[in-house]
């Protein structure tokens, strides 16, 4: 007789990449990127349970789709507005540049000697000096107005050249008022630099916008998948990792500027986390199915649930307690590595201290009953795909028999009734059993 028993899975149970050649006795089914190797019908059953959970989580995640859709609408509207602003600005810039060039030529018609060697406009004489200064001031003013007219969204980008160009324009404007102003050729060269720089920046912005728009569907898919798997994360570590990923994805969405490298990095992170969550989900589904099978089959054998299976605080073991037919209790555990642990526990009424001899006999009888029932349970579990063998069994000495105090009135009364049946101790009990045996033999002879 053994009051403490540990059972070990005999059939391979695996969650992850599994070599098919080594699994001739089991079924292999895929759940996302994870394979489950277990008893045939069991593996399919686990897949069904997991698929339903994933489907349920996906439906829950879709409740956030409207919110995401609103962000997409916002981004599309922003993109359209930005495109319209840029097109208007480009057209305006082209017209202004043409006017600027024509105005400069007009202003320079009667202005000579204003090349790089000029030391000041007034060396040209008063009239030409005034014309040269007006040409320079007009040119720089128009450049400043063109740059200031660029939409703030474009001008404020981290790689925008606009702030630097504005600073350079203001510097030239100040210098134009000094005794050594820049030559008109210098200002014209600066205008061309501004024109070329803005054109290049416009092309960069257009390419960036096209890239963002092409990557938006992938970003939307990432957000929805991350929301789904966040709901399925079974550990704090996995939930935290998925929550962090989801936050980063939303930041990208709000920013409205996405690169291919960013999306690919996020996809890799999601794939890694998803694989871990799927594996944990498969493990938990197996343990849940095993716990359900234990509770159901022990219940059919007359064992009454005192407490249902529940995980401990660390999430390392699922535990339950059942009443053995006859009075004592059975503590059952399903460990994180799928081992089964059983321990027969003496149930006491409040105020009870030491066990009497009768109670000890009762405990040993219950212990014996459980050992017999355990072998029946093993056969039933095997039929359902859970093949287990005995790893360890121990007889618990009288002085360390585990105890549990009954708290419900019904349990206390039932316990007292059961103990009365075991109140006869020592020789009286032996004599009673001897008489029962003699009576049975007498009846057999008479028959």
Short mmCIF file of C-alpha atoms in Angstrom, two decimals:
data_model
loop_
_atom_site.label_atom_id
_atom_site.label_comp_id
_atom_site.label_asym_id
_atom_site.label_seq_id
_atom_site.Cartn_x
_atom_site.Cartn_y
_atom_site.Cartn_z
CA UNK A 1 0.00 0.00 0.00
CA UNK A 2 1.23 3.47 -0.86
CA UNK A 3 -0.15 6.73 0.44
CA UNK A 4 2.04 8.78 -1.87
CA UNK A 5 2.39 8.00 -5.59
CA UNK A 6 4.03 9.80 -8.53
CA UNK A 7 3.11 8.87 -12.11
CA UNK A 8 5.21 9.68 -15.17
CA UNK A 9 4.01 9.98 -18.80
CA UNK A 10 5.14 6.92 -20.77
CA UNK A 11 4.09 8.10 -24.24
CA UNK A 12 6.04 11.05 -25.65
CA UNK A 13 4.29 14.37 -25.19
CA UNK A 14 6.01 17.21 -27.00
CA UNK A 15 5.23 20.79 -27.90
CA UNK A 16 7.51 22.27 -30.55
CA UNK A 17 9.62 21.07 -33.46
CA UNK A 18 9.32 17.28 -33.43
CA UNK A 19 11.06 14.69 -35.60
CA UNK A 20 8.35 12.66 -37.31
CA UNK A 21 10.44 9.50 -37.46
CA UNK A 22 10.54 9.29 -33.68
CA UNK A 23 6.79 9.50 -33.27
CA UNK A 24 5.45 6.24 -34.65
CA UNK A 25 3.19 5.73 -31.63
CA UNK A 26 1.75 9.22 -31.47
CA UNK A 27 -0.04 11.74 -33.63
CA UNK A 28 1.52 15.04 -34.63
CA UNK A 29 -0.71 18.04 -35.28
CA UNK A 30 0.22 21.64 -35.99
CA UNK A 31 -1.05 24.59 -33.99
CA UNK A 32 0.31 27.66 -35.70
CA UNK A 33 4.08 27.30 -35.69
CA UNK A 34 4.02 24.68 -32.90
CA UNK A 35 3.52 20.93 -33.30
CA UNK A 36 1.84 18.77 -30.65
CA UNK A 37 2.91 15.16 -30.33
CA UNK A 38 0.62 13.07 -28.15
CA UNK A 39 -1.75 10.12 -28.29
CA UNK A 40 -3.68 10.20 -31.59
CA UNK A 41 -7.19 11.26 -30.52
CA UNK A 42 -5.72 13.34 -27.71
CA UNK A 43 -3.51 15.37 -30.07
CA UNK A 44 -6.48 16.16 -32.30
CA UNK A 45 -8.57 17.06 -29.26
CA UNK A 46 -5.89 19.43 -27.99
CA UNK A 47 -5.65 21.06 -31.41
CA UNK A 48 -9.41 21.62 -31.39
CA UNK A 49 -9.29 23.22 -27.93
CA UNK A 50 -6.39 25.49 -28.89
CA UNK A 51 -7.94 26.49 -32.21
CA UNK A 52 -11.12 27.51 -30.39
CA UNK A 53 -9.17 29.59 -27.90
CA UNK A 54 -7.22 31.33 -30.66
CA UNK A 55 -10.43 31.99 -32.58
CA UNK A 56 -12.07 33.43 -29.48
CA UNK A 57 -9.09 35.67 -28.78
CA UNK A 58 -9.06 36.85 -32.40
CA UNK A 59 -12.74 37.79 -32.19
CA UNK A 60 -12.04 39.70 -29.00
CA UNK A 61 -9.13 41.50 -30.65
CA UNK A 62 -11.38 42.51 -33.53
CA UNK A 63 -13.48 44.54 -31.13
CA UNK A 64 -10.54 46.95 -31.27
CA UNK A 65 -10.57 46.94 -35.06
CA UNK A 66 -12.93 49.91 -35.21
CA UNK A 67 -10.50 51.94 -33.17
CA UNK A 68 -7.67 50.89 -35.48
CA UNK A 69 -9.84 51.58 -38.53
CA UNK A 70 -10.39 55.11 -37.26
CA UNK A 71 -6.65 55.56 -37.02
CA UNK A 72 -6.27 54.29 -40.57
CA UNK A 73 -8.88 56.78 -41.76
CA UNK A 74 -7.03 59.51 -39.92
CA UNK A 75 -3.75 58.51 -41.53
CA UNK A 76 -5.30 58.39 -45.00
CA UNK A 77 -6.86 61.81 -44.54
CA UNK A 78 -3.57 63.18 -43.25
CA UNK A 79 -1.75 61.66 -46.21
CA UNK A 80 -4.22 63.18 -48.66
CA UNK A 81 -3.96 66.57 -47.01
CA UNK A 82 -0.18 66.35 -46.97
CA UNK A 83 -0.09 65.36 -50.61
CA UNK A 84 -2.41 68.22 -51.55
CA UNK A 85 -0.37 70.70 -49.54
CA UNK A 86 2.82 69.50 -51.12
CA UNK A 87 1.39 69.64 -54.64
CA UNK A 88 0.12 73.18 -54.05
CA UNK A 89 3.40 74.17 -52.53
CA UNK A 90 5.39 72.65 -55.40
CA UNK A 91 3.32 74.53 -57.96
CA UNK A 92 3.65 77.74 -55.98
CA UNK A 93 7.36 77.22 -55.52
CA UNK A 94 7.90 76.68 -59.25
CA UNK A 95 5.98 79.88 -60.08
CA UNK A 96 7.81 81.86 -57.43
CA UNK A 97 11.17 80.60 -58.62
CA UNK A 98 10.37 81.67 -62.16
CA UNK A 99 9.31 85.08 -60.93
CA UNK A 100 12.40 85.25 -58.78
CA UNK A 101 14.69 84.48 -61.68
CA UNK A 102 12.92 86.96 -63.97
CA UNK A 103 12.90 89.64 -61.28
CA UNK A 104 16.59 89.19 -60.66
CA UNK A 105 17.44 89.54 -64.33
CA UNK A 106 15.27 92.66 -64.46
CA UNK A 107 16.89 94.12 -61.38
CA UNK A 108 20.40 93.39 -62.64
CA UNK A 109 19.89 94.95 -66.07
CA UNK A 110 21.59 98.25 -65.17
CA UNK A 111 23.70 96.90 -62.35
CA UNK A 112 27.33 96.11 -63.20
CA UNK A 113 30.43 95.38 -61.19
CA UNK A 114 28.56 93.44 -58.53
CA UNK A 115 30.45 90.19 -58.95
CA UNK A 116 32.58 88.37 -56.37
CA UNK A 117 35.19 91.15 -56.38
CA UNK A 118 32.75 93.86 -55.40
CA UNK A 119 33.43 95.27 -51.91
CA UNK A 120 30.11 97.03 -51.61
CA UNK A 121 27.22 98.16 -53.70
CA UNK A 122 28.08 101.85 -53.17
CA UNK A 123 31.30 101.48 -55.16
CA UNK A 124 28.95 101.34 -58.15
CA UNK A 125 27.58 104.74 -57.55
CA UNK A 126 24.41 105.70 -55.76
CA UNK A 127 21.85 104.69 -58.36
CA UNK A 128 23.36 101.33 -59.14
CA UNK A 129 24.04 100.66 -55.47
CA UNK A 130 20.39 101.20 -54.64
CA UNK A 131 19.34 98.92 -57.52
CA UNK A 132 21.77 96.21 -56.42
CA UNK A 133 20.61 96.33 -52.81
CA UNK A 134 16.98 96.17 -53.87
CA UNK A 135 17.79 93.16 -56.06
CA UNK A 136 19.53 91.39 -53.18
CA UNK A 137 16.84 92.24 -50.63
CA UNK A 138 14.05 91.19 -52.97
CA UNK A 139 15.73 87.90 -53.80
CA UNK A 140 16.38 86.99 -50.17
CA UNK A 141 12.91 88.07 -49.08
CA UNK A 142 11.27 85.84 -51.66
CA UNK A 143 13.48 82.89 -50.69
CA UNK A 144 12.51 83.44 -47.04
CA UNK A 145 8.80 83.57 -47.91
CA UNK A 146 9.04 80.38 -49.98
CA UNK A 147 10.75 78.49 -47.16
CA UNK A 148 8.35 79.85 -44.53
CA UNK A 149 5.43 78.69 -46.69
CA UNK A 150 6.45 75.03 -46.58
CA UNK A 151 3.89 73.03 -44.52
CA UNK A 152 4.92 72.65 -40.89
CA UNK A 153 4.54 68.84 -41.06
CA UNK A 154 7.26 68.72 -43.70
CA UNK A 155 9.44 71.48 -42.29
CA UNK A 156 9.50 69.90 -38.82
CA UNK A 157 10.70 66.44 -39.91
CA UNK A 158 14.00 65.37 -38.37
CA UNK A 159 15.74 65.35 -41.75
CA UNK A 160 14.09 68.52 -43.06
CA UNK A 161 16.57 71.03 -44.58
CA UNK A 162 14.12 73.92 -44.13
CA UNK A 163 15.37 75.17 -40.69
CA UNK A 164 18.97 75.33 -41.94
CA UNK A 165 17.95 77.05 -45.19
CA UNK A 166 15.94 79.62 -43.24
CA UNK A 167 18.91 80.29 -40.96
CA UNK A 168 21.21 80.71 -43.98
CA UNK A 169 18.71 83.08 -45.64
CA UNK A 170 18.48 85.23 -42.52
CA UNK A 171 22.27 85.32 -42.31
CA UNK A 172 22.51 86.54 -45.93
CA UNK A 173 19.80 89.13 -45.26
CA UNK A 174 21.83 90.54 -42.38
CA UNK A 175 25.00 90.49 -44.43
CA UNK A 176 23.24 92.29 -47.29
CA UNK A 177 22.77 95.26 -44.94
CA UNK A 178 26.45 95.40 -44.03
CA UNK A 179 29.30 97.33 -45.63
CA UNK A 180 30.46 94.12 -47.36
CA UNK A 181 27.25 92.60 -48.77
CA UNK A 182 27.22 89.33 -50.74
CA UNK A 183 27.41 89.65 -54.49
CA UNK A 184 24.30 89.09 -56.53
CA UNK A 185 26.02 86.05 -58.05
CA UNK A 186 26.39 84.60 -54.54
CA UNK A 187 22.73 85.17 -53.82
CA UNK A 188 21.75 83.62 -57.16
CA UNK A 189 23.89 80.57 -56.37
CA UNK A 190 22.18 80.31 -52.99
CA UNK A 191 18.77 80.46 -54.70
CA UNK A 192 19.76 77.54 -56.92
CA UNK A 193 20.97 75.64 -53.87
CA UNK A 194 17.63 76.22 -52.14
CA UNK A 195 15.76 75.15 -55.26
CA UNK A 196 17.76 71.92 -55.65
CA UNK A 197 17.60 71.11 -51.93
CA UNK A 198 13.83 71.55 -51.77
CA UNK A 199 13.37 69.45 -54.90
CA UNK A 200 15.46 66.63 -53.43
CA UNK A 201 13.60 66.83 -50.13
CA UNK A 202 10.27 66.71 -51.94
CA UNK A 203 11.34 63.51 -53.69
CA UNK A 204 12.46 62.01 -50.36
CA UNK A 205 9.11 62.85 -48.73
CA UNK A 206 7.17 61.41 -51.64
CA UNK A 207 9.14 58.16 -51.54
CA UNK A 208 8.72 57.95 -47.77
CA UNK A 209 4.97 58.46 -48.05
CA UNK A 210 4.69 55.74 -50.69
CA UNK A 211 6.68 53.36 -48.48
CA UNK A 212 4.47 54.11 -45.48
CA UNK A 213 1.27 53.57 -47.45
CA UNK A 214 2.53 50.26 -48.84
CA UNK A 215 3.49 49.04 -45.35
CA UNK A 216 0.29 50.10 -43.59
CA UNK A 217 -1.57 46.80 -44.30
CA UNK A 218 1.31 44.85 -42.73
CA UNK A 219 1.26 47.14 -39.71
CA UNK A 220 -2.50 46.67 -39.33
CA UNK A 221 -2.09 42.90 -39.46
CA UNK A 222 0.68 43.07 -36.87
CA UNK A 223 -1.49 45.10 -34.49
CA UNK A 224 -4.43 42.72 -34.79
CA UNK A 225 -2.24 39.62 -34.33
CA UNK A 226 -0.39 41.15 -31.38
CA UNK A 227 -3.75 41.96 -29.77
CA UNK A 228 -4.88 38.36 -30.29
CA UNK A 229 -1.77 36.72 -28.85
CA UNK A 230 -1.53 39.17 -25.98
CA UNK A 231 -4.87 37.77 -24.79
CA UNK A 232 -3.48 34.23 -24.96
CA UNK A 233 -0.19 34.89 -23.15
CA UNK A 234 -0.14 32.54 -20.17
CA UNK A 235 2.80 34.04 -18.28
CA UNK A 236 3.61 37.55 -17.12
CA UNK A 237 6.82 37.53 -19.13
CA UNK A 238 5.05 36.69 -22.39
CA UNK A 239 2.18 39.08 -21.69
CA UNK A 240 4.63 41.88 -20.92
CA UNK A 241 6.62 41.19 -24.09
CA UNK A 242 3.51 41.22 -26.27
CA UNK A 243 2.19 44.36 -24.55
CA UNK A 244 5.48 46.13 -25.23
CA UNK A 245 5.36 45.09 -28.88
CA UNK A 246 1.77 46.31 -29.19
CA UNK A 247 2.71 49.68 -27.70
CA UNK A 248 5.57 50.07 -30.18
CA UNK A 249 3.26 49.21 -33.07
CA UNK A 250 0.74 51.82 -31.97
CA UNK A 251 3.50 54.42 -31.72
CA UNK A 252 4.42 53.68 -35.34
CA UNK A 253 0.78 53.98 -36.33
CA UNK A 254 0.44 57.33 -34.60
CA UNK A 255 3.70 58.55 -36.06
CA UNK A 256 2.48 57.81 -39.57
CA UNK A 257 6.01 57.22 -40.79
CA UNK A 258 7.12 53.62 -41.22
CA UNK A 259 10.19 51.99 -42.71
CA UNK A 260 10.53 48.47 -44.06
CA UNK A 261 13.25 47.71 -41.50
CA UNK A 262 10.94 48.69 -38.63
CA UNK A 263 8.09 46.49 -39.86
CA UNK A 264 10.38 43.51 -40.45
CA UNK A 265 11.84 43.89 -36.95
CA UNK A 266 8.35 43.95 -35.45
CA UNK A 267 7.30 40.91 -37.48
CA UNK A 268 10.29 38.95 -36.19
CA UNK A 269 9.52 39.92 -32.59
CA UNK A 270 5.90 38.89 -33.01
CA UNK A 271 6.88 35.54 -34.56
CA UNK A 272 9.24 34.79 -31.65
CA UNK A 273 6.69 35.70 -28.99
CA UNK A 274 3.89 33.91 -30.81
CA UNK A 275 5.86 30.65 -30.96
CA UNK A 276 6.47 30.80 -27.21
CA UNK A 277 2.82 31.59 -26.49
CA UNK A 278 1.63 28.77 -28.77
CA UNK A 279 3.93 26.29 -27.03
CA UNK A 280 2.71 27.40 -23.61
CA UNK A 281 -0.88 27.27 -24.83
CA UNK A 282 -0.38 23.70 -26.02
CA UNK A 283 1.18 22.70 -22.70
CA UNK A 284 -1.66 24.26 -20.73
CA UNK A 285 -4.27 22.65 -22.98
CA UNK A 286 -2.69 19.24 -22.32
CA UNK A 287 -2.62 19.80 -18.57
CA UNK A 288 -6.20 21.09 -18.58
CA UNK A 289 -7.39 18.08 -20.58
CA UNK A 290 -5.50 15.76 -18.22
CA UNK A 291 -7.00 17.43 -15.14
CA UNK A 292 -10.49 17.21 -16.64
CA UNK A 293 -9.97 13.52 -17.38
CA UNK A 294 -8.77 12.86 -13.83
CA UNK A 295 -11.71 14.68 -12.25
CA UNK A 296 -14.27 13.03 -14.52
CA UNK A 297 -12.97 9.49 -14.19
CA UNK A 298 -12.33 9.65 -10.46
CA UNK A 299 -15.83 11.08 -10.09
CA UNK A 300 -17.26 8.09 -11.94
CA UNK A 301 -15.37 5.86 -9.49
CA UNK A 302 -17.12 7.48 -6.52
CA UNK A 303 -14.56 10.13 -5.61
CA UNK A 304 -16.23 13.43 -4.67
CA UNK A 305 -14.58 16.75 -5.53
CA UNK A 306 -13.71 18.78 -2.44
CA UNK A 307 -11.83 21.42 -4.45
CA UNK A 308 -11.57 21.62 -8.23
CA UNK A 309 -8.29 21.73 -10.13
CA UNK A 310 -6.62 25.15 -9.93
CA UNK A 311 -3.08 26.40 -10.52
CA UNK A 312 -0.90 27.35 -7.60
CA UNK A 313 0.40 30.92 -7.33
CA UNK A 314 3.59 30.14 -9.21
CA UNK A 315 1.68 28.41 -12.00
CA UNK A 316 3.85 25.31 -11.59
CA UNK A 317 1.17 22.82 -10.60
CA UNK A 318 -2.58 22.26 -10.89
CA UNK A 319 -4.02 20.86 -7.68
CA UNK A 320 -7.32 19.38 -6.56
CA UNK A 321 -8.65 17.49 -3.57
CA UNK A 322 -11.19 14.67 -3.68
CA UNK A 323 -12.93 12.64 -1.00
CA UNK A 324 -12.17 8.92 -1.21
CA UNK A 325 -15.30 6.77 -0.90
CA UNK A 326 -15.18 5.90 2.78
CA UNK A 327 -13.92 9.11 4.32
CA UNK A 328 -10.30 10.13 3.72
CA UNK A 329 -9.11 12.65 1.12
CA UNK A 330 -6.92 12.37 -1.95
CA UNK A 331 -4.74 15.27 -3.04
CA UNK A 332 -4.02 15.25 -6.77
CA UNK A 333 -1.44 17.34 -8.61
CA UNK A 334 -0.55 17.85 -12.27
CA UNK A 335 2.97 19.30 -12.43
CA UNK A 336 4.42 21.58 -15.10
CA UNK A 337 6.24 18.59 -16.65
CA UNK A 338 2.95 16.61 -16.72
CA UNK A 339 3.73 14.26 -13.85
CA UNK A 340 0.84 13.19 -11.66
CA UNK A 341 1.15 13.25 -7.88
CA UNK A 342 -1.27 11.63 -5.44
CA UNK A 343 -1.33 11.70 -1.66
CA UNK A 344 -3.86 10.13 0.70
CA UNK A 345 -4.69 12.61 3.48
CA UNK A 346 -6.42 11.98 6.80
CA UNK A 347 -9.37 14.31 7.26
CA UNK A 348 -9.99 15.58 10.78
CA UNK A 349 -12.89 17.37 12.38
CA UNK A 350 -12.12 20.68 14.12
CA UNK A 351 -10.51 20.17 17.51
CA UNK A 352 -9.16 16.70 16.72
CA UNK A 353 -5.52 16.13 17.63
CA UNK A 354 -3.86 12.73 17.41
CA UNK A 355 -5.22 9.88 15.32
CA UNK A 356 -6.73 6.96 17.20
CA UNK A 357 -5.88 3.37 16.36
CA UNK A 358 -9.23 3.05 14.63
CA UNK A 359 -8.56 6.12 12.54
CA UNK A 360 -5.19 4.75 11.52
CA UNK A 361 -6.80 1.48 10.45
CA UNK A 362 -9.34 3.43 8.49
CA UNK A 363 -6.56 5.44 6.83
CA UNK A 364 -4.72 2.25 5.81
CA UNK A 365 -7.92 0.79 4.41
CA UNK A 366 -8.52 3.94 2.38
CA UNK A 367 -4.91 3.88 1.28
CA UNK A 368 -5.37 0.32 0.04
CA UNK A 369 -8.57 1.23 -1.78
CA UNK A 370 -6.83 4.11 -3.53
CA UNK A 371 -3.96 1.88 -4.67
CA UNK A 372 -6.48 -0.48 -6.27
CA UNK A 373 -8.44 2.38 -7.83
CA UNK A 374 -5.24 3.96 -9.10
CA UNK A 375 -4.49 0.96 -11.31
CA UNK A 376 -8.02 1.12 -12.70
CA UNK A 377 -7.51 4.84 -13.32
CA UNK A 378 -4.27 4.16 -15.23
CA UNK A 379 -6.09 1.87 -17.66
CA UNK A 380 -8.85 4.44 -18.21
CA UNK A 381 -6.37 7.28 -18.77
CA UNK A 382 -4.45 5.19 -21.31
CA UNK A 383 -7.63 4.70 -23.35
CA UNK A 384 -8.03 8.49 -23.49
CA UNK A 385 -4.47 9.05 -24.68
CA UNK A 386 -2.77 9.68 -21.32
CA UNK A 387 -0.36 6.78 -20.87
CA UNK A 388 1.28 6.81 -17.43
CA UNK A 389 3.47 4.52 -15.36
CA UNK A 390 4.47 4.53 -11.70
CA UNK A 391 7.66 6.51 -11.11
CA UNK A 392 7.65 6.37 -7.31
CA UNK A 393 5.40 5.18 -4.50
CA UNK A 394 5.85 5.45 -0.76
CA UNK A 395 4.12 4.11 2.32
CA UNK A 396 3.59 7.00 4.70
CA UNK A 397 4.56 6.14 8.32
CA UNK A 398 1.88 6.59 10.99
CA UNK A 399 3.71 9.48 12.65
CA UNK A 400 3.74 11.65 9.51
CA UNK A 401 0.37 10.89 7.96
CA UNK A 402 -0.73 14.18 6.30
CA UNK A 403 -3.88 15.72 7.73
CA UNK A 404 -6.56 18.14 6.59
CA UNK A 405 -9.27 19.74 8.72
CA UNK A 406 -12.86 19.48 7.49
CA UNK A 407 -14.71 22.77 7.51
CA UNK A 408 -18.18 22.03 6.08
CA UNK A 409 -20.88 20.60 8.37
CA UNK A 410 -21.90 17.90 5.92
CA UNK A 411 -18.34 16.64 5.66
CA UNK A 412 -17.88 16.63 9.44
CA UNK A 413 -21.05 14.58 10.04
CA UNK A 414 -20.15 12.11 7.30
CA UNK A 415 -16.67 11.80 8.77
CA UNK A 416 -18.01 10.99 12.25
CA UNK A 417 -20.40 8.37 10.88
CA UNK A 418 -17.53 6.71 9.04
CA UNK A 419 -15.29 6.71 12.10
CA UNK A 420 -17.98 4.96 14.15
CA UNK A 421 -17.79 2.03 11.76
CA UNK A 422 -14.09 1.78 12.54
CA UNK A 423 -14.41 2.26 16.30
CA UNK A 424 -13.94 -1.45 17.11
CA UNK A 425 -10.23 -1.98 17.66
CA UNK A 426 -7.79 -4.78 18.42
CA UNK A 427 -9.15 -8.29 19.19
CA UNK A 428 -12.80 -7.30 18.81
CA UNK A 429 -12.21 -6.24 15.25
CA UNK A 430 -10.27 -9.43 14.49
CA UNK A 431 -12.99 -11.59 16.11
CA UNK A 432 -15.68 -9.87 14.08
CA UNK A 433 -13.82 -10.46 10.83
CA UNK A 434 -13.22 -14.14 11.82
CA UNK A 435 -16.93 -14.70 12.46
CA UNK A 436 -17.87 -13.12 9.13
CA UNK A 437 -15.51 -15.51 7.34
CA UNK A 438 -16.90 -18.55 9.25
CA UNK A 439 -20.47 -17.56 8.45
CA UNK A 440 -19.62 -17.28 4.75
CA UNK A 441 -18.00 -20.76 4.74
CA UNK A 442 -20.98 -22.30 6.58
CA UNK A 443 -23.36 -20.84 4.02
CA UNK A 444 -21.22 -22.22 1.19
CA UNK A 445 -21.28 -25.78 2.69
CA UNK A 446 -25.01 -25.70 3.22
CA UNK A 447 -25.51 -24.54 -0.35
#
